[in-house]
Coordinates of C-alpha atoms and ligand atoms in Angstrom, one line a residue:
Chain W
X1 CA 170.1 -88.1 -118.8
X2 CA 171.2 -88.2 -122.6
X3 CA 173.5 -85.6 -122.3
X4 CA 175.1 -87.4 -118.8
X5 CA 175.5 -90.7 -120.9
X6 CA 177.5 -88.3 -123.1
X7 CA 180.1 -86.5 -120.8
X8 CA 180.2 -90.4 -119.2
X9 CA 181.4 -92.2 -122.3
X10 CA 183.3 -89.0 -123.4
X11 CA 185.2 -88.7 -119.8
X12 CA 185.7 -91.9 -120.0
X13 CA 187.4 -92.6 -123.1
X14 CA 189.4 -89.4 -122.7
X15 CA 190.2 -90.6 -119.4
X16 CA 191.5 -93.9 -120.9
X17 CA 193.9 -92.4 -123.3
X18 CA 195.3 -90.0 -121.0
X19 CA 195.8 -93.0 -118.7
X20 CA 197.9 -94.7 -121.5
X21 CA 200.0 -91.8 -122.2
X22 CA 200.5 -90.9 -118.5
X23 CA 201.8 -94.6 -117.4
X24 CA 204.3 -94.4 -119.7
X25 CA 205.4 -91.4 -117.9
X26 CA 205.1 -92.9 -114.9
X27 CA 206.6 -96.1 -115.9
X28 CA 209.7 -94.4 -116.5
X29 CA 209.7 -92.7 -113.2
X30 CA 209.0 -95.4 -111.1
X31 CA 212.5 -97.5 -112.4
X32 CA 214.7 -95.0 -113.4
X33 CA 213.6 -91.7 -111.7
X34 CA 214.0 -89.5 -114.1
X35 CA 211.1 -86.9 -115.5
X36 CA 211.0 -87.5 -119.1
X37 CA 210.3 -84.0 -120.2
X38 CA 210.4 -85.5 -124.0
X39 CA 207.7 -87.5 -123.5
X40 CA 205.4 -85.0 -125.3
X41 CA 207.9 -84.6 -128.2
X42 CA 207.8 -88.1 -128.5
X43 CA 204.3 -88.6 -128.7
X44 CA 204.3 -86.1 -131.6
X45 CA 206.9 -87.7 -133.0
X46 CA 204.5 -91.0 -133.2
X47 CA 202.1 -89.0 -134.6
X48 CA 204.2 -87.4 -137.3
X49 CA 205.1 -91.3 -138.5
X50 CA 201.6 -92.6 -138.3
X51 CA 200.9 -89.7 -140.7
X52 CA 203.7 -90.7 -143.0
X53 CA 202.5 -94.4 -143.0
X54 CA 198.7 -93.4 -143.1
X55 CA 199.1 -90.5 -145.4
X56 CA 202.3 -88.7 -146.0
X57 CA 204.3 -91.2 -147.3
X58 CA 202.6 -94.7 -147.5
X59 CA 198.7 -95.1 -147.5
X60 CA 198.4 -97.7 -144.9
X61 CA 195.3 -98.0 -142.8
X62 CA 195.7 -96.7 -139.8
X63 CA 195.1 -99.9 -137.6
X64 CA 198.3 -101.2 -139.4
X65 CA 199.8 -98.1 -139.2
X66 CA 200.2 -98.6 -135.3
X67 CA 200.8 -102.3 -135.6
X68 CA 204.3 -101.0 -137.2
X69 CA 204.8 -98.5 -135.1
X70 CA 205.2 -100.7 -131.9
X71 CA 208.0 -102.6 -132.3
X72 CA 209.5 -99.2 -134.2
X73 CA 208.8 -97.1 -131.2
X74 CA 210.4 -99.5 -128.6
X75 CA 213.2 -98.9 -130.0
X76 CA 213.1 -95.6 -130.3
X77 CA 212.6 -95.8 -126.9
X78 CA 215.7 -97.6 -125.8
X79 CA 217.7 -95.7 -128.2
X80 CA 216.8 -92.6 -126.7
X81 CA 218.0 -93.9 -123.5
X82 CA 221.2 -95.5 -124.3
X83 CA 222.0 -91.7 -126.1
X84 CA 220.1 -89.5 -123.8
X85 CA 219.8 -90.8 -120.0
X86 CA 222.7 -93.6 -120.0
X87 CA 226.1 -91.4 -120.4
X88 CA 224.9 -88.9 -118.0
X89 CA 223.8 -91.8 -115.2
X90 CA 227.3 -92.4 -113.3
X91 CA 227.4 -88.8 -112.9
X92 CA 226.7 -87.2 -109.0
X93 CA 224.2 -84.7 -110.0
X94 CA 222.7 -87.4 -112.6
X95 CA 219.3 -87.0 -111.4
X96 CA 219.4 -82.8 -112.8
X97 CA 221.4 -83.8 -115.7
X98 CA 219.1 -86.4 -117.3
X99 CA 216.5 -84.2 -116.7
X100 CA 217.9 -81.1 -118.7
X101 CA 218.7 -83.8 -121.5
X102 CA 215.3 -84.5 -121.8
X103 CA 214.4 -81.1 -122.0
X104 CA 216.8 -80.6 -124.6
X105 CA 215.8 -83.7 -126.5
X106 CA 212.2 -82.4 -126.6
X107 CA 213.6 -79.3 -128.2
X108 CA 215.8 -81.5 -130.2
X109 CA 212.5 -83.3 -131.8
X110 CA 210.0 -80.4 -131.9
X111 CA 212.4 -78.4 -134.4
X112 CA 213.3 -81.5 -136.4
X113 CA 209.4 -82.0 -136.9
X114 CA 209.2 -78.2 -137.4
X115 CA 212.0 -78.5 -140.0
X116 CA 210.5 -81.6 -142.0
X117 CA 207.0 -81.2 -141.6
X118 CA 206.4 -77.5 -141.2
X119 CA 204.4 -75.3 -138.6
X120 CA 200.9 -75.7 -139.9
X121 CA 198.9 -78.3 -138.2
X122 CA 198.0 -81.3 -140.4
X123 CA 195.3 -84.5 -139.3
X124 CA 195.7 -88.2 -138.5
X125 CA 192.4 -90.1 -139.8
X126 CA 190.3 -92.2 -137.0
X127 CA 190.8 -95.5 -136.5
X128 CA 187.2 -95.9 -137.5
X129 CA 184.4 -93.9 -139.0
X130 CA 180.6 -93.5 -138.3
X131 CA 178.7 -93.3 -135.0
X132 CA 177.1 -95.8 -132.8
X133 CA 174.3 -95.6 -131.2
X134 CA 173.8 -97.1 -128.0
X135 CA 169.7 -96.3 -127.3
X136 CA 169.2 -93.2 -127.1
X137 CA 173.3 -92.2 -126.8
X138 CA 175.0 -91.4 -129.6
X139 CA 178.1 -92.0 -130.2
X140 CA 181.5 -92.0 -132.6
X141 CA 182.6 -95.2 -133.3
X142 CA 186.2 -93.8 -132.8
X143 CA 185.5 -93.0 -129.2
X144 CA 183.8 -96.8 -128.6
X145 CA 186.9 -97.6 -130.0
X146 CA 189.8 -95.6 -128.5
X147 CA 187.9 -96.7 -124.9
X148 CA 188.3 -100.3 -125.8
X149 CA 191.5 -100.2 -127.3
X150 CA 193.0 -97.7 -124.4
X151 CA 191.8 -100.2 -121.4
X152 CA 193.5 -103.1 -123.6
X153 CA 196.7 -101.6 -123.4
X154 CA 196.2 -100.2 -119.7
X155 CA 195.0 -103.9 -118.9
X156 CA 198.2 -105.3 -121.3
X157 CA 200.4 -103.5 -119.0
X158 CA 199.3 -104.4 -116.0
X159 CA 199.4 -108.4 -116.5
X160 CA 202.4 -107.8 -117.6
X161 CA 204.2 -106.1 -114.7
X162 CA 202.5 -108.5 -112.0
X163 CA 202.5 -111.8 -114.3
X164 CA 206.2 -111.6 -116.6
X165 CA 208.8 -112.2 -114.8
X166 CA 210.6 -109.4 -116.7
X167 CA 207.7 -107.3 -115.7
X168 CA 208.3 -108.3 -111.7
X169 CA 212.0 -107.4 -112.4
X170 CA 210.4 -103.8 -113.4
X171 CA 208.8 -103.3 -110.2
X172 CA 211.4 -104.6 -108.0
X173 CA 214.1 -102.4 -109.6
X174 CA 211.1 -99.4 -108.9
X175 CA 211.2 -100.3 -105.4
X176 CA 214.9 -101.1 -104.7
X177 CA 217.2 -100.3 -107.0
X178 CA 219.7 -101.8 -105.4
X179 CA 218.1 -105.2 -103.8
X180 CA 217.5 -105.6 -107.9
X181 CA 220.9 -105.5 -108.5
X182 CA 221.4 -107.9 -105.8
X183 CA 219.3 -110.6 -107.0
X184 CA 220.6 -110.5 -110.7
X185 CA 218.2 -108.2 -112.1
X186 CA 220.7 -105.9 -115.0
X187 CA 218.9 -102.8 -114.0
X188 CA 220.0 -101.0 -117.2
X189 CA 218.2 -103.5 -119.3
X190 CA 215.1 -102.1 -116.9
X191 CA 215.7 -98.5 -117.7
X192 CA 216.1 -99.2 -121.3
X193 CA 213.1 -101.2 -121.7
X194 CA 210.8 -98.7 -119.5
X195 CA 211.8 -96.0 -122.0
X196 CA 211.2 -98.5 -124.9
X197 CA 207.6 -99.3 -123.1
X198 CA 207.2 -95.5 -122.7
X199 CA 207.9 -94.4 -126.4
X200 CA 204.8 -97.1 -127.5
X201 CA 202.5 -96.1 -125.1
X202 CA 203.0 -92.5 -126.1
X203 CA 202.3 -93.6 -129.9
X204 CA 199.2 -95.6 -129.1
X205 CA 197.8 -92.0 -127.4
X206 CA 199.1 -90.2 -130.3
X207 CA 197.0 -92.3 -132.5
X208 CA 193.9 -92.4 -130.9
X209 CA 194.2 -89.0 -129.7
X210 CA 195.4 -86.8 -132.8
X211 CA 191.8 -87.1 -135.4
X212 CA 190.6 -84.7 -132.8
X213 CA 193.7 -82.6 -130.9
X214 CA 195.8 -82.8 -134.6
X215 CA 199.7 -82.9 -135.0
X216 CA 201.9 -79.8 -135.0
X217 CA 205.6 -79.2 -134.0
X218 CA 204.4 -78.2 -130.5
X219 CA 201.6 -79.7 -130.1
X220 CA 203.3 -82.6 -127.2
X221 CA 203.7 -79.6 -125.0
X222 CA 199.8 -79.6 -124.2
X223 CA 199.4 -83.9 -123.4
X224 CA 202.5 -83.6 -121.8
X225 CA 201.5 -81.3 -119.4
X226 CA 197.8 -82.7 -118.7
X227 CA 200.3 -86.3 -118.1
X228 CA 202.7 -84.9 -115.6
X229 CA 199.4 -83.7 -113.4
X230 CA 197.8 -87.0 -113.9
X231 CA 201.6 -88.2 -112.6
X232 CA 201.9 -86.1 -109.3
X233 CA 197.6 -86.5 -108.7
X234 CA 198.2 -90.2 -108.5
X235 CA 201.5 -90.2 -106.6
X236 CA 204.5 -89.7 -108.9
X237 CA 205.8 -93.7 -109.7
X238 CA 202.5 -95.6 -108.8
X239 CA 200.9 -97.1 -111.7
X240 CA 197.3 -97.7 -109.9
X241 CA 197.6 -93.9 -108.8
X242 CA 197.7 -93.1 -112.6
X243 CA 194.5 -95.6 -113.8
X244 CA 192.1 -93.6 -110.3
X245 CA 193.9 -89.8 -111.7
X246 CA 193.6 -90.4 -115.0
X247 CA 189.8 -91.7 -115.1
X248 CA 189.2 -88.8 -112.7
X249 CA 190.6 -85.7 -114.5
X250 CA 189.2 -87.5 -117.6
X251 CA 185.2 -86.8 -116.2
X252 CA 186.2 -83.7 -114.8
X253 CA 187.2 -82.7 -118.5
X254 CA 184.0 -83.9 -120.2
X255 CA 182.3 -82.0 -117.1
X256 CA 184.4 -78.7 -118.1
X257 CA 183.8 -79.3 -121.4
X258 CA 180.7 -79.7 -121.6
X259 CA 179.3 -76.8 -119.4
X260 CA 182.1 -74.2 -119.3
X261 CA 184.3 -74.7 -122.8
X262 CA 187.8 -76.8 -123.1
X263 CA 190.0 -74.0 -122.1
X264 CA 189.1 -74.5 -118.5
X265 CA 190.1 -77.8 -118.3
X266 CA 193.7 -76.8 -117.3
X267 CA 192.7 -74.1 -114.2
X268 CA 190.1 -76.8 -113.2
X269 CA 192.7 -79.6 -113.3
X270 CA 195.2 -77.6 -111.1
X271 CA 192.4 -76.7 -109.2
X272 CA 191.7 -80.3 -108.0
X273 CA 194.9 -81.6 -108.0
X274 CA 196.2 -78.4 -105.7
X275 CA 193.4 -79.6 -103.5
X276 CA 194.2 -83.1 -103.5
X277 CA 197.7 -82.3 -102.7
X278 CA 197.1 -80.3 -99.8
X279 CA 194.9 -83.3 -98.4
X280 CA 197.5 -85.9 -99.4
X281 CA 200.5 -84.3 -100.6
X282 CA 202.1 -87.6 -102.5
X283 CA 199.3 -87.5 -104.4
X284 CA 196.3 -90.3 -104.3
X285 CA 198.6 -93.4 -104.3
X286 CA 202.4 -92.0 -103.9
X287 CA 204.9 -93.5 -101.5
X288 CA 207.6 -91.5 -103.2
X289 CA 210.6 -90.9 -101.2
X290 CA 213.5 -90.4 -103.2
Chain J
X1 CA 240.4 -122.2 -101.8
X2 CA 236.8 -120.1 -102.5
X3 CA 237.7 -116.8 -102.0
X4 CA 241.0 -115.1 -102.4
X5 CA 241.6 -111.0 -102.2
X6 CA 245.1 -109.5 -102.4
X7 CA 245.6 -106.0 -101.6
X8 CA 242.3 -104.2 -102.4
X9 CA 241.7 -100.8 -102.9
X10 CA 238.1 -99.4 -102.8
X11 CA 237.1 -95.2 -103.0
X12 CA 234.3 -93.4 -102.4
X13 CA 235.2 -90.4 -105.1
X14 CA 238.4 -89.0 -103.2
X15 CA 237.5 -91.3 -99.6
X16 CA 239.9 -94.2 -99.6
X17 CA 238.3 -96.8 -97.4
X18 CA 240.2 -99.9 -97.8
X19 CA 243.7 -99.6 -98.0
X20 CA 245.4 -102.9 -99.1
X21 CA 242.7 -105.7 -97.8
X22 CA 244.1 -109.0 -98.5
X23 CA 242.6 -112.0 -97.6
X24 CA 241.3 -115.8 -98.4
X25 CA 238.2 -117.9 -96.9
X26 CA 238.1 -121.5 -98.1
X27 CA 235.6 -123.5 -99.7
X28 CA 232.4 -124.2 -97.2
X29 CA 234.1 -122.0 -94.6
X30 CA 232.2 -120.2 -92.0
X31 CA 234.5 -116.6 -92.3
X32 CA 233.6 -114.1 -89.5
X33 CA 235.1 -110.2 -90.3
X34 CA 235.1 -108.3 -87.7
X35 CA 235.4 -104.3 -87.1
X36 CA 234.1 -101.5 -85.7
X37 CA 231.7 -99.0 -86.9
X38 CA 233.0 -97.2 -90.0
X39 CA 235.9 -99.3 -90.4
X40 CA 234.7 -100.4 -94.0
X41 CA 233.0 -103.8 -93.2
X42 CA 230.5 -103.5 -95.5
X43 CA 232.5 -102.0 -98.0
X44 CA 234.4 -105.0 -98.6
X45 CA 231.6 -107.0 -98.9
X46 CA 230.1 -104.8 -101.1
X47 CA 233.1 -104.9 -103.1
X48 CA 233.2 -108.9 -103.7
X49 CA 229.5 -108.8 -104.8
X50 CA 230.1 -106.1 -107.5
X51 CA 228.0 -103.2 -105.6
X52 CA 231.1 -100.7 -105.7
X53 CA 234.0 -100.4 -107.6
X54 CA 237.5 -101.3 -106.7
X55 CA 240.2 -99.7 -107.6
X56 CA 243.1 -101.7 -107.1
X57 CA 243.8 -105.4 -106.3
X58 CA 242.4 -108.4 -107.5
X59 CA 239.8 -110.6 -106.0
X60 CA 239.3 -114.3 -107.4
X61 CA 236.6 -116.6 -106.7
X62 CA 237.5 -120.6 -107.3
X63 CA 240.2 -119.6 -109.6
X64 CA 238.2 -116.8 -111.8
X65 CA 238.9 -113.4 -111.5
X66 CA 236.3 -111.4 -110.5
X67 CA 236.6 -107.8 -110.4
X68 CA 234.6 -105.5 -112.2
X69 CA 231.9 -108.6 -112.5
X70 CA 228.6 -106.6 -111.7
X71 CA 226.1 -107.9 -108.9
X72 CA 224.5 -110.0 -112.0
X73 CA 227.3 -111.6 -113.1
X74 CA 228.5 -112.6 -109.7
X75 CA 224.9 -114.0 -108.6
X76 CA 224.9 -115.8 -112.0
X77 CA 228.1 -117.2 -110.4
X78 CA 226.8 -117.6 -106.9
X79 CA 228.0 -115.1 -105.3
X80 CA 225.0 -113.3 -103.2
X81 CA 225.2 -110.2 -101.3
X82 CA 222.9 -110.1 -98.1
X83 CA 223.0 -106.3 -96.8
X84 CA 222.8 -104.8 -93.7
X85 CA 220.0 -102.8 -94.7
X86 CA 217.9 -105.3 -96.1
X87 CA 217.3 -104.0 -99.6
X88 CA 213.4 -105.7 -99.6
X89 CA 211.3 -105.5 -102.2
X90 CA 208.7 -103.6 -99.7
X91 CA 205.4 -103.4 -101.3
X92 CA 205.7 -106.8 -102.8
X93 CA 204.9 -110.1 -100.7
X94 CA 207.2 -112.1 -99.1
X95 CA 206.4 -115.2 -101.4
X96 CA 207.1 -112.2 -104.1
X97 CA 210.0 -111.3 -102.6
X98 CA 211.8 -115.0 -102.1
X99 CA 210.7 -116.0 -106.2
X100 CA 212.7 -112.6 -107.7
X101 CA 215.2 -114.1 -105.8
X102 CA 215.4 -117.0 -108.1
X103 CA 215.2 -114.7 -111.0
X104 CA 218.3 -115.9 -112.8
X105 CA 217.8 -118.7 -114.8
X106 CA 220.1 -121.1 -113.2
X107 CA 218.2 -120.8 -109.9
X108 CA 214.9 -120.8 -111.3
X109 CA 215.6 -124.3 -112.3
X110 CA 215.9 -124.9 -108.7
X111 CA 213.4 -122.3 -106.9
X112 CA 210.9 -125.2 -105.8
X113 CA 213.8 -127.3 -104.1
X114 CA 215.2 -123.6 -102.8
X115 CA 211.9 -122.5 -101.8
X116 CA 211.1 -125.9 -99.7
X117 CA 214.2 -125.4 -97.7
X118 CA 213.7 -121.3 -97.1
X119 CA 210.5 -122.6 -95.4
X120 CA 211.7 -125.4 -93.4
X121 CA 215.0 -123.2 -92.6
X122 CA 212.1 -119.8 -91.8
X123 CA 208.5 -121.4 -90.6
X124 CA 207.7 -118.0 -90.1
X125 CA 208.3 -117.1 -93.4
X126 CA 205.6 -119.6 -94.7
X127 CA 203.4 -118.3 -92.3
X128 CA 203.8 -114.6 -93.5
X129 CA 204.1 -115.8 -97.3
X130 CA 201.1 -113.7 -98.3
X131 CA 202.3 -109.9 -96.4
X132 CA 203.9 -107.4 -98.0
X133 CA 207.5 -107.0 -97.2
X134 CA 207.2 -103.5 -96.1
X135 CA 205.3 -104.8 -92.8
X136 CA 207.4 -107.6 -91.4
X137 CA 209.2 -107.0 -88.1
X138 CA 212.8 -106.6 -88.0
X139 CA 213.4 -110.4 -87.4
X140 CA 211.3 -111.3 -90.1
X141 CA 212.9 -109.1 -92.4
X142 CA 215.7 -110.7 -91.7
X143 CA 215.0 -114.0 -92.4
X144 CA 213.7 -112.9 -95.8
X145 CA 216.9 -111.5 -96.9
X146 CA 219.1 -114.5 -96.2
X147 CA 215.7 -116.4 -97.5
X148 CA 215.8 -114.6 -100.4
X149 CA 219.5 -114.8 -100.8
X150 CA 219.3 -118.3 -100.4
X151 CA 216.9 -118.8 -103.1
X152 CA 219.6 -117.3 -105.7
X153 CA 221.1 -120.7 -105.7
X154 CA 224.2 -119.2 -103.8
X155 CA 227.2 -120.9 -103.2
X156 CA 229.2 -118.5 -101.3
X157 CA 227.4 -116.1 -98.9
X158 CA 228.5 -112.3 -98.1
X159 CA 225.9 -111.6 -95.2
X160 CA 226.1 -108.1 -93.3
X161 CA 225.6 -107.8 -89.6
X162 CA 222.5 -110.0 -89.5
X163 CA 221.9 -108.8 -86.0
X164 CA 221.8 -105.2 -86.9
X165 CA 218.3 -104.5 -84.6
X166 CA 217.5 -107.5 -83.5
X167 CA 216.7 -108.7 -79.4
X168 CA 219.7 -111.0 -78.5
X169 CA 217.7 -114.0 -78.5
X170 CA 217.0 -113.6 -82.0
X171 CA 220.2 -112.8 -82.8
X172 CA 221.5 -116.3 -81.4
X173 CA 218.4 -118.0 -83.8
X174 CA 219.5 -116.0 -86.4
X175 CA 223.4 -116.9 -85.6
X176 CA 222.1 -120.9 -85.8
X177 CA 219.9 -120.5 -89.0
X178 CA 223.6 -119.0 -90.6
X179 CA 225.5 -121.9 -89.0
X180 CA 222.6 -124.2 -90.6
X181 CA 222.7 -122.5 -94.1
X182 CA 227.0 -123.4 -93.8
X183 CA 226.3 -126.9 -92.7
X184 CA 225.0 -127.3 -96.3
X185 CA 227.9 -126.6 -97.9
X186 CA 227.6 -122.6 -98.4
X187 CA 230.7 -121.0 -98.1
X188 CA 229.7 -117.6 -95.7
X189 CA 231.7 -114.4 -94.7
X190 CA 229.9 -113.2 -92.4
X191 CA 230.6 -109.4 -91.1
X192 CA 229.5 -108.6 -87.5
X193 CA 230.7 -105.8 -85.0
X194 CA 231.8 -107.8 -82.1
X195 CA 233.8 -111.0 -82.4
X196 CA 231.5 -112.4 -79.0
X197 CA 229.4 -112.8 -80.8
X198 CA 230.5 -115.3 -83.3
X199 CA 233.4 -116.3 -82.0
X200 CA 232.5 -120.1 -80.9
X201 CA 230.6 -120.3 -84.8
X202 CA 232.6 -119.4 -87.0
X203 CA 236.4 -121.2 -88.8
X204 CA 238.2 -118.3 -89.0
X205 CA 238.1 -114.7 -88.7
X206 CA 239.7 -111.1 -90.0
X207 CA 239.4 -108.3 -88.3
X208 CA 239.5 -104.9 -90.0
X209 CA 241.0 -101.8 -88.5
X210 CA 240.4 -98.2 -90.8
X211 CA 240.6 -100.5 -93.7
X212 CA 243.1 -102.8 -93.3
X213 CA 243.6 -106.1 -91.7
X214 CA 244.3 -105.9 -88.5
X215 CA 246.6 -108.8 -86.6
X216 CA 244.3 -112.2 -86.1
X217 CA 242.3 -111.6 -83.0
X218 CA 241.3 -115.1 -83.3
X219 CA 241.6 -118.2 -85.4
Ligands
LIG301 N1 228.3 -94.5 -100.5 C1 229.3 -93.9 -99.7 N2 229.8 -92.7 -100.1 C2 230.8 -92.2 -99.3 N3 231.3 -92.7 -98.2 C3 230.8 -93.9 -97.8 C4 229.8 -94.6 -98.5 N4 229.5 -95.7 -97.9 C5 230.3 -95.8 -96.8 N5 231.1 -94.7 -96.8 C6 232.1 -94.4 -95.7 O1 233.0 -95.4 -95.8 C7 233.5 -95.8 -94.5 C8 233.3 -97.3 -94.3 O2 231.9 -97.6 -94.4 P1 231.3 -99.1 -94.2 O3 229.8 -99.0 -94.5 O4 232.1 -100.0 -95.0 O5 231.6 -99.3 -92.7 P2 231.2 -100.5 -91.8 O6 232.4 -101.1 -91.2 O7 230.3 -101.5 -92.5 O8 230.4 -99.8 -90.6 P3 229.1 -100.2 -89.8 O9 229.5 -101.1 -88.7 O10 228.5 -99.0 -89.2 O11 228.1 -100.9 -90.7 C9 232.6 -95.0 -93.5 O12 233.4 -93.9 -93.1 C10 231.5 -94.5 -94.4 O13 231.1 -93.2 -93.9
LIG302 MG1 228.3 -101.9 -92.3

């Protein structure tokens, strides 16, 4: 029963970060349609400067740490696609092109980190320290807190696309790019701000996920990957497809983890989500057609 | 004068679709355009509203040039594109639909007054304010485009073949509701394939032959 407790809160708050990570995936998707293969780069990129500010460089504590890195990583965000994604948009075959861009991006960022930061792996201190105990259930504070903090943001996010009117211009552009355009909405300003939206959600994972997977040059590559499934096993573009996929694939992983070891987790998540797909092939919640 | 276009020259890539339109619609006109499939209707609307770019020409709108304005900047002026295809917001409600409609800020400040007279102009609207757009019939979806056109605050109307799938009697409600929406002072052009149609509703009307103007068929 203990042990269950366990893999539950584990699953759980694994679940929760991968959600966060994933919608920002998603996120961009769903306005702009482009596959952001630098979204793993980036998260290591948020991880490298939460070192520097935590330990590296400055000696913040880590909470403030990611209070900087917000507003810093939004605009990294839009940066990256006014630079990357923008020039190549008017483009006919724009939909390949930005693709490859953000492929080369990612390689673009994993050698700059290689080239200031070197190849050996180096740790990002928790959030918080100690264990909790919750009756019998033991657990780290850090996990309490990264489940907490990860359904704030998840939570965050979703008020704000069904409540802000900027949010609402999100979703519309998501559905029709063009009735967006008709009814005022400056759908650049959409694409920029979905990457800007991206880039933090990719640093809040990276901080509450890199105490336990550590930062290296390459070490996006792995999230990245686990995010794109979550992406397709929800139904590429919906955001409530990415909360039921994420949560899921999280318990399966505490469940792999637990009785086989964490090197399974990949074959088993392929494993459902191949099965999933051949029952719905747009994935749980996907109504993608273009 | 609203509307003014002289000699405008609109591409697809290498495809030259309109070849020298010219042509002027007056303030709180009722414009019909008239053509037959392929003939670049649409395109010229399209063109006005800022969804493709022209190449040559120059369109003004009450004395302000306005080419190369995007779709914003034109419904910021008033200028509102209601397409052929609809261009719903689908899994969003139709309440949903009608307020991003008012998403500018100049018609925000008016969405309650806007949103009064979409319902009293489309009871059925009210009645379906809760669905998502996705599911309306073809009538109803419609009425939800010029609704949500409407509720932009617009002061001059590009609406495309509004009967495009409907049963003729809708077509002739749907004909009235456009008359009704004029009758408040919104200046239309209204593109439809056949001039019976509109003939005894609208003040003037253009016809357009492979991208031109052809000779008034009617005036
Ligand atoms: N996005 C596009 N790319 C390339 N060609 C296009 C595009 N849109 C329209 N065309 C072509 O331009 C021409 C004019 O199209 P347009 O849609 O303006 O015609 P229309 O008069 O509105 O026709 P319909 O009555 O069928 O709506 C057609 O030959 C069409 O195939
Ligand atoms: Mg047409």
């Amino acid at each position: 029963m203990q042990q269950v407790l366990e893999i539950l809160v584990s699953g759980l708050s694994q679940g929760a970060v991968y959600c966060v990570f994933a919608l920002g995936l998603s996120l961009v998707y769903g306005t702009s349609r482009i596959l952001n293969f630098a979204h793993g780069s980036m998260y290591m990129t948020a991880a490298y400067l939460a070192w520097l500010l935590t330990a590296g460089w400055l000696t913040l504590p880590v909470g403030v740490a990611l209070l900087v890195l917000v507003p810093v990583l939004f605009l990294f965000g839009v940066g990256v696609e006014r630079l990357v994604i923008r020039p190549l948009r008017p483009h006919a075959n724009w939909k390949t092109a930005t693709m490859m861009a953000t492929l080369g991006f990612a390689f673009v960022l994993d050698n700059l980190n290689l080239v200031l930061f070197g190849p050996t792996s180096i740790t990002l201190a928790p959030l918080v320290e100690g264990t909790l105990a919750l009756g019998p259930v033991v657990i780290s504070r850090q996990s309490a807190v990264t489940l907490v903090l990860a359904v704030l943001v998840v939570a965050a996010l979703q008020v704000f696309l069904t409540h802000s009117a900027f949010g609402r211009a999100m979703r519309a552009v998501s559905q029709d790019m063009t009735g967006a355009e008709m009814v005022g909405i400056r759908v650049g300003r959409v694409y920029a701000a979905s990457f800007g939206i991206s880039a933090v959600l990719a640093g809040v994972a990276a901080v509450l996920l890199s105490p336990v997977y550590l930062i290296s040059p390459l070490g996006g590559w792995a999230p990245f990957l686990k995010a794109f499934v979550i992406v397709v096993f929800g139904g590429l573009g919906s955001t409530q497809g990415v909360l039921y996929a994420a949560f899921i694939l999280g318990l399966v992983e505490a469940v792999v983890v637990a009785e086989l070891s964490a090197s399974w987790t990949m074959p088993i998540w392929f494993l459902v989500l191949l099965t999933v797909l051949m029952v719905r092939p747009r994935g749980l919640l996907g109504s993608w057609g273009d | 004068m609203s509307l003014e276009i002289r000699d405008l020259h609109v591409f697809y890539g290498d495809f030259h679709v309109l070849h020298g339109v010219s042509l002027t619609v007056e303030e709180g006109q009722l414009a019909g355009v008239i053509g037959a499939n392929g003939h670049g209707k649409s395109t010229l609307l399209k063109a006005i509203c800022g969804l493709v770019p022209v190449r040559a020409g120059s369109m003004t709108y009450r004395g302000e040039r306005i080419n190369g304005l995007s779709a914003p900047d034109l419904v910021a002026r008033g200028i509102v594109y209601v397409a052929e295809v609809r261009h719903l917001f689908a899994q969003m409600t139709v309440r949903e639909n009608l307020m991003l409609g008012a998403y500018l800020p100049r018609a925000r400040k008016a969405a309650a007054r806007n949103l009064d007279q979409v319902y009293s102009l489309y009871p059925r609207l009210k009645e379906r304010e809760r669905q998502l757009a996705g599911t309306l019939s073809g009538g109803e979806a419609q009425m939800l485009a010029l609704g949500r056109g409407l509720m932009s605050e617009a002061a001059f109307m590009a609406i495309d073949e509004p009967s495009l799938g409907l049963a003729p009697g809708l077509t002739a409600t749907m004909l009235d509701t456009i008359q009704a929406i004029n009758a408040r002072g919104i200046t239309i052009l209204l593109v439809e394939q056949s001039l019976a149609l509109i003939a005894d509703r609208v003040h003037a009307v253009h016809e357009i032959e492979e991208g031109r103007i052809a000779a008034l068929a009617h005036a």
